[in-house]
Coordinates of C-alpha atoms in Angstrom, one line a residue:
X968 CA -2.8 21.1 9.2
X969 CA -2.3 20.5 5.4
X970 CA -4.5 23.5 4.6
X971 CA -2.3 25.7 6.8
X972 CA 0.8 24.3 5.2
X973 CA 2.0 22.5 8.4
X974 CA 3.3 19.4 6.6
X975 CA 6.3 19.0 8.9
X976 CA 4.1 19.1 12.0
X977 CA 1.7 16.6 10.5
X978 CA 4.4 13.9 10.1
X979 CA 5.2 14.1 13.8
X980 CA 1.6 12.9 14.6
X981 CA 1.9 9.7 12.6
X982 CA 4.1 7.1 14.2
X983 CA 5.3 3.7 12.7
X984 CA 2.5 1.8 14.5
X985 CA -0.2 4.0 12.9
X986 CA 1.5 3.8 9.5
X987 CA 1.6 0.0 9.7
X988 CA -2.1 -0.1 10.7
X989 CA -3.3 1.9 7.7
X990 CA -0.6 1.0 5.1
X991 CA 1.2 -2.1 3.8
X992 CA 4.9 -1.4 3.6
X993 CA 7.3 -3.4 1.5
X994 CA 8.2 -4.4 -2.0
X995 CA 5.3 -5.2 -4.2
X996 CA 6.1 -8.9 -4.0
X997 CA 6.3 -8.8 -0.2
X998 CA 3.0 -7.0 0.1
X999 CA 0.8 -9.6 -1.7
X1000 CA 0.6 -12.0 1.3
X1001 CA -0.3 -9.1 3.7
X1002 CA -2.9 -7.8 1.3
X1003 CA -4.5 -11.3 1.2
X1004 CA -4.2 -11.6 5.0
X1005 CA -5.9 -8.3 5.7
X1006 CA -8.5 -8.2 2.9
X1007 CA -9.2 -11.6 1.3
X1008 CA -12.4 -12.2 3.3
X1009 CA -13.8 -8.7 3.0
X1010 CA -12.8 -7.2 -0.4
X1011 CA -13.4 -8.3 -3.9
X1012 CA -11.4 -5.4 -5.4
X1013 CA -8.4 -3.3 -4.2
X1014 CA -6.6 -0.4 -5.7
X1015 CA -2.8 -0.1 -5.9
X1016 CA -0.7 2.9 -6.9
X1017 CA 1.9 1.8 -9.5
X1018 CA 4.9 4.1 -10.0
X1019 CA 5.3 6.2 -13.1
X1020 CA 7.5 4.2 -15.6
X1021 CA 6.4 0.9 -14.2
X1022 CA 6.9 -2.0 -16.6
X1023 CA 4.5 -4.8 -17.3
X1024 CA 7.3 -7.3 -16.7
X1025 CA 7.8 -6.0 -13.2
X1026 CA 4.2 -5.8 -12.2
X1027 CA 2.4 -8.6 -14.0
X1028 CA 3.7 -11.3 -11.6
X1029 CA 2.4 -9.2 -8.6
X1030 CA -1.1 -8.8 -10.1
X1031 CA -1.1 -12.5 -11.1
X1032 CA -0.5 -13.5 -7.5
X1033 CA -3.2 -11.2 -6.2
X1034 CA -5.7 -12.8 -8.5

């Protein structure tokens, strides 16, 4: 669908349940506990997308909690 440019049609196929299954939604602080719940026993590394312009002061506590 994306190759045909049908982005609006694609969004109708993904409901909230599917989004919650594949993604963790919330503030960075709120997501730490869910990341640990889902992945602590199966992953030694995870990747996170940090927004452009993110500050060390904002994100350091999040990463410290994940360690």
